[in-house]
Amino acid sequence: VLFINGRTGSLKTSTAMVIFRIFAEQPTSPEANFKDTEVALEIKLGEGHGRVILLDDYRPPVTSVDGKSNLSKLESVIRAVGDRIAKSRSNPELGKAKEFLPTSCVVVTGEDLGGTQSSQLRMLIVSIGKGDICGSKLKRFQDNPLMLTTHMAYFLKWAGDRGADIIQLIKSNFEPERQFFKDYLREPRIIDTAATLMLTARILHCYGVEVGAVAKGTEVQNLGEWRQAILEVCLSSEGISKAQDPVQMYLQAFLDMKDRKELDVAASIQHYEAEKHIGYADGDFLWLWHREVFARVVKYWSKLGIMFPLTVEKTNEHLDSAGLIRPCFEARGEGNKKLYVCKSSLPGRVRMLVLNEVLARRYLDNSTN
């Protein structure tokens, strides 16, 4: 799975459309998006037959339900494609319904970045910022949609005539390339991805020389530049998937904004003013409007070009696991449900996140030292 991650206006979808339209049955629009149901996505992946499916617009959630739904779809696609698994179902006759085993590759575009660390390691994450893609050069390919398709047709004919040579090239170079990338990368999946991309670059370079698109004698320099570019992308992807502890990121942003008075917390509930304060202090504890704080944390990292990796619910769950917030329990049916926000003493007993500031600062100090 390739995840092209970038903010609105970075041309990520336009670029993906140009590159992958050579595989698409619907070349003028993405074949799938996150409004599709999980079953519809499963069918599309299963009917791809070796093609590249463009799954468009993984975006920041409007509501928690929307966020959970998008995240569930993303996780299911990553697991299905990465592990080549399908979901079994029964039919009305209690027999086994048709399985849609994924046969395609997937390119996801999104403003947001989701998925567990394990799922993110099953993707190659490529971050694109505004200005990274030259719009005028991209337009040449948009205006001439057969340009890449024609190249692909010639390449496939060339490769078909040289199958034995290409197989030997792969056999001879895969392990050396793997060993090279192992010196810089740690995750086996990312190492294998880097080696495979480098082999692809070698094969395309051979094709380029033979058709006169690449000058002879430039192999060492060109492949060196490709290897460096692939290494940078894979290092970035590995770094994102093993990003800072989200609790550390949350606390760093929140406490930094609090200390600089960008977020104002009242000294006590008696001093609290709704239009002025993001919450109030009660001894070592801060009672916070958690959704407002979370939105500001996301914005804090976004200004630095970094996507905060979790939803608000998952963030609260991680804060609880780290022992930094005070949870509460509500009777639900025959048991108790754990909640990460508690009823405050404000009018209406509104629910707020209760963060232990002393423990939070200690956690941040320990994680940054």
XYZ file of C-alpha atoms in Angstrom:
369
model
C 0.000 0.000 0.000
C 1.283 3.433 -0.972
C -0.078 6.321 1.138
C 0.370 9.778 -0.414
C -0.070 12.185 2.457
C -0.474 15.942 1.970
C -2.607 18.956 2.754
C -5.291 20.355 0.448
C -3.717 21.926 -2.626
C -0.537 19.823 -2.579
C -1.622 18.147 -5.877
C -1.407 14.669 -4.336
C -4.599 13.352 -5.964
C -3.814 14.982 -9.322
C -0.357 13.418 -9.299
C -1.724 9.997 -8.358
C -4.360 10.255 -11.102
C -1.724 10.986 -13.734
C 0.644 8.209 -12.645
C -1.910 5.482 -12.014
C -4.474 6.180 -14.746
C -2.525 3.671 -16.877
C -3.959 0.951 -14.603
C -7.431 2.414 -14.091
C -10.743 1.347 -15.600
C -12.069 4.850 -14.853
C -9.128 7.072 -15.861
C -10.891 10.374 -15.153
C -11.764 9.780 -11.487
C -10.495 7.713 -8.534
C -11.995 4.225 -8.479
C -12.674 4.259 -4.746
C -13.019 6.674 -1.843
C -13.793 6.590 1.856
C -17.520 7.095 1.264
C -17.620 3.523 -0.074
C -18.679 0.819 2.368
C -16.128 -1.732 3.581
C -17.826 -4.440 1.515
C -17.723 -2.248 -1.616
C -14.013 -1.614 -1.053
C -13.415 -5.318 -0.542
C -15.129 -6.105 -3.862
C -13.163 -3.416 -5.714
C -9.874 -4.763 -4.333
C -10.850 -8.296 -5.277
C -11.822 -7.368 -8.825
C -8.687 -5.312 -9.470
C -6.774 -8.261 -10.989
C -3.255 -6.936 -10.569
C -4.140 -3.305 -11.190
C -3.512 -0.286 -8.996
C -6.650 0.951 -7.210
C -6.634 4.624 -6.225
C -8.457 5.073 -2.907
C -8.979 8.794 -2.521
C -9.462 11.296 0.300
C -8.622 9.955 3.743
C -9.466 13.124 5.626
C -9.705 14.535 9.151
C -13.003 13.379 10.694
C -15.973 15.722 10.978
C -17.495 13.609 13.756
C -16.180 10.787 15.927
C -18.459 8.339 14.081
C -17.072 9.530 10.746
C -13.525 9.207 12.034
C -14.046 5.678 13.344
C -15.661 4.611 10.076
C -12.810 5.976 7.930
C -10.184 4.478 10.207
C -11.912 1.082 10.138
C -11.986 1.147 6.318
C -8.324 2.160 6.108
C -7.244 -0.559 8.533
C -9.258 -3.229 6.692
C -7.773 -2.217 3.314
C -4.208 -2.196 4.667
C -4.614 -5.605 6.303
C -6.407 -7.121 3.316
C -3.842 -5.952 0.769
C -0.777 -6.255 2.985
C -1.610 -9.753 4.212
C -3.635 -10.855 1.142
C -6.641 -11.948 3.206
C -10.389 -11.925 2.512
C -13.400 -11.973 4.815
C -15.452 -15.164 4.767
C -19.263 -14.895 4.867
C -22.217 -17.243 4.769
C -25.046 -16.995 2.237
C -28.794 -17.312 2.997
C -28.541 -21.080 2.441
C -25.903 -21.240 5.206
C -23.246 -22.053 2.669
C -20.093 -20.090 2.028
C -20.478 -16.882 0.053
C -17.913 -15.713 -2.470
C -14.698 -14.320 -0.985
C -13.103 -11.267 -2.541
C -9.407 -11.954 -2.082
C -7.469 -8.758 -2.879
C -5.648 -9.037 -6.204
C -4.673 -5.406 -6.621
C -2.250 -2.856 -5.224
C -3.647 0.232 -3.494
C -2.648 3.890 -3.500
C -4.333 5.942 -0.772
C -4.363 9.741 -0.804
C -5.218 11.726 2.300
C -4.849 14.940 4.247
C -4.818 12.959 7.470
C -2.739 9.926 8.375
C -4.343 7.038 10.222
C -3.831 3.443 11.230
C -1.949 1.705 14.003
C 1.831 1.572 13.962
C 1.635 -2.013 12.703
C -0.634 -0.926 9.837
C 1.544 2.054 8.946
C 4.523 -0.291 8.618
C 2.535 -2.102 5.927
C 2.455 1.121 3.870
C 5.022 3.271 2.158
C 4.103 6.769 3.334
C 5.105 9.587 0.983
C 4.494 13.099 2.300
C 3.870 15.860 -0.264
C 3.795 19.545 0.624
C 2.564 22.535 -1.340
C 5.157 23.362 -3.982
C 6.729 19.898 -4.063
C 4.942 19.079 -7.335
C 5.493 21.388 -10.324
C 2.005 22.174 -11.618
C 3.147 23.081 -15.146
C 5.015 19.804 -15.596
C 2.090 17.863 -14.161
C -0.223 19.611 -16.643
C 1.806 18.208 -19.562
C 0.853 14.712 -18.455
C -2.749 15.732 -17.740
C -3.053 17.201 -21.256
C -1.360 14.154 -22.821
C -2.928 11.194 -20.985
C -1.418 8.604 -23.352
C 2.172 9.658 -22.620
C 2.755 7.232 -19.735
C 0.479 4.593 -21.239
C 2.581 4.555 -24.424
C 5.779 4.236 -22.402
C 4.231 1.376 -20.427
C 3.270 -0.466 -23.620
C 6.832 -0.216 -24.979
C 8.309 -1.159 -21.618
C 6.154 -4.285 -21.292
C 7.162 -5.418 -24.794
C 10.826 -4.764 -23.974
C 10.562 -6.618 -20.661
C 8.749 -9.552 -22.276
C 11.601 -10.011 -24.730
C 14.196 -9.968 -21.921
C 12.496 -11.986 -19.198
C 15.498 -14.206 -18.471
C 17.864 -11.204 -18.211
C 15.513 -9.391 -15.823
C 15.154 -12.471 -13.624
C 18.936 -12.757 -13.445
C 19.232 -9.047 -12.603
C 16.803 -9.540 -9.708
C 18.608 -12.649 -8.448
C 22.005 -10.946 -8.582
C 21.030 -7.624 -7.016
C 18.197 -8.168 -4.539
C 20.303 -9.352 -1.599
C 23.064 -6.729 -2.062
C 20.410 -3.996 -2.203
C 18.759 -5.430 0.904
C 22.074 -5.412 2.751
C 22.664 -1.777 1.760
C 19.309 -0.602 3.106
C 19.662 -2.700 6.283
C 22.475 -0.350 7.339
C 20.013 2.552 7.479
C 16.539 1.083 8.051
C 15.281 -1.146 10.867
C 11.905 -2.508 9.798
C 12.085 -5.620 7.541
C 8.996 -4.603 5.548
C 10.470 -1.172 4.778
C 13.853 -2.729 3.912
C 12.202 -5.119 1.447
C 10.210 -2.228 -0.034
C 13.370 -0.161 -0.533
C 15.216 -3.084 -2.161
C 12.254 -3.769 -4.478
C 12.035 -0.109 -5.500
C 15.762 -0.085 -6.211
C 15.472 -3.184 -8.398
C 12.638 -1.472 -10.272
C 14.900 1.540 -10.806
C 17.641 -0.751 -12.180
C 15.237 -2.409 -14.628
C 13.797 0.930 -15.784
C 17.317 2.307 -16.180
C 18.233 -0.590 -18.479
C 15.110 0.146 -20.522
C 15.893 3.873 -20.602
C 19.412 3.305 -21.920
C 18.209 0.904 -24.605
C 15.515 3.243 -25.965
C 17.814 6.268 -25.833
C 16.020 8.090 -23.007
C 19.052 7.785 -20.706
C 22.640 8.413 -21.742
C 24.998 5.440 -21.689
C 27.702 5.565 -19.020
C 25.507 7.376 -16.494
C 24.350 4.248 -14.649
C 26.439 4.739 -11.509
C 25.426 8.369 -11.069
C 21.741 7.856 -11.929
C 21.275 4.765 -9.782
C 23.137 6.470 -6.940
C 20.659 9.341 -7.076
C 17.717 6.908 -7.206
C 19.097 4.956 -4.256
C 19.425 8.144 -2.213
C 15.888 9.270 -3.097
C 14.442 5.851 -2.212
C 16.380 5.799 1.054
C 15.097 9.253 2.031
C 11.477 8.273 1.322
C 11.774 4.988 3.222
C 13.513 6.645 6.176
C 10.729 9.227 6.297
C 8.032 6.540 6.078
C 9.666 4.476 8.813
C 10.033 7.578 10.952
C 6.349 8.479 10.549
C 5.197 4.953 11.380
C 7.449 4.958 14.443
C 6.642 8.570 15.158
C 6.987 10.220 18.483
C 4.888 8.724 21.175
C 1.477 10.389 20.590
C 1.189 11.069 24.324
C 4.493 12.935 24.172
C 3.309 14.870 21.109
C 0.030 15.788 22.811
C 1.694 16.917 26.041
C 4.442 18.820 24.249
C 1.922 20.814 22.223
C -0.540 21.365 25.068
C 1.997 22.371 27.732
C 3.915 24.562 25.295
C 0.725 26.460 24.377
C -0.305 26.648 28.041
C 3.081 27.981 29.165
C 3.017 30.607 26.406
C -0.551 31.605 27.395
C -1.924 30.566 24.009
C -4.236 28.279 25.952
C -5.603 29.867 29.095
C -6.495 27.612 32.036
C -8.272 29.282 34.948
C -6.528 29.118 38.343
C -9.651 27.530 39.840
C -13.266 26.801 39.018
C -14.234 30.055 40.737
C -12.068 32.008 38.248
C -13.326 30.061 35.215
C -14.903 32.063 32.360
C -16.362 30.028 29.490
C -15.496 32.535 26.767
C -11.911 32.926 27.994
C -10.639 29.640 29.425
C -9.996 26.180 27.966
C -10.517 24.680 31.415
C -9.658 25.180 35.065
C -7.157 23.909 37.642
C -8.048 21.886 40.723
C -4.867 21.177 42.669
C -2.589 19.019 40.508
C -5.420 18.339 38.062
C -6.522 20.329 35.020
C -10.161 20.013 33.947
C -10.096 20.558 30.181
C -12.497 20.873 27.269
C -10.858 17.909 25.600
C -12.137 18.354 22.044
C -11.080 22.006 21.937
C -7.642 21.136 23.368
C -7.268 18.265 20.862
C -8.146 20.555 17.928
C -5.483 23.030 19.058
C -2.914 20.224 19.433
C -3.619 19.029 15.882
C -3.292 22.612 14.609
C -0.029 23.054 16.556
C 1.610 20.111 14.770
C -0.003 20.936 11.432
C 1.759 24.324 11.418
C 5.019 22.391 11.698
C 4.032 20.173 8.764
C 3.377 17.154 11.000
C 0.152 15.154 11.082
C -0.992 14.200 14.578
C -1.463 10.403 14.324
C -4.529 9.707 16.502
C -8.199 10.619 16.857
C -9.382 12.397 20.000
C -10.813 9.150 21.420
C -7.594 7.226 20.803
C -5.562 10.059 22.310
C -7.617 9.932 25.510
C -7.166 6.161 25.578
C -3.376 6.549 25.348
C -3.354 9.246 28.037
C -5.247 6.856 30.294
C -2.831 3.997 29.545
C 0.020 6.289 30.582
C -1.774 7.008 33.884
C -2.066 10.735 33.199
C -5.830 11.252 33.300
C -8.575 10.376 35.773
C -11.117 8.031 34.171
C -14.576 7.312 35.518
C -16.972 4.389 35.254
C -20.650 4.278 34.380
C -23.031 1.387 34.925
C -23.984 -0.057 31.543
C -26.151 -3.165 31.527
C -24.566 -5.758 33.798
C -21.186 -4.082 33.975
C -19.357 -0.772 34.065
C -18.131 1.178 31.067
C -14.864 3.046 31.374
C -15.024 6.685 30.267
C -12.040 8.966 29.737
C -13.937 12.155 30.629
C -15.576 12.950 33.973
C -18.539 15.049 35.052
C -17.327 18.446 36.197
C -18.810 20.822 38.758
C -19.661 23.347 36.047
C -23.365 24.023 35.326
C -24.929 21.035 33.597
C -22.240 18.690 34.981
C -20.527 18.779 31.589
C -17.868 16.145 30.953
C -14.228 17.214 30.782
C -10.815 15.572 30.531
C -9.045 15.501 33.907
C -5.273 15.668 33.334
C -2.707 15.388 36.145
C -0.358 18.242 35.235
C 2.419 17.139 37.607
C 2.541 13.634 36.119
C 2.166 15.045 32.601
C 5.219 17.286 32.967
C 7.193 14.420 34.523
C 6.206 12.135 31.639
C 7.299 14.749 29.098
C 10.619 15.350 30.868
C 11.377 11.601 30.994
C 10.481 11.063 27.335
C 12.586 13.964 26.030
C 15.687 13.300 28.145
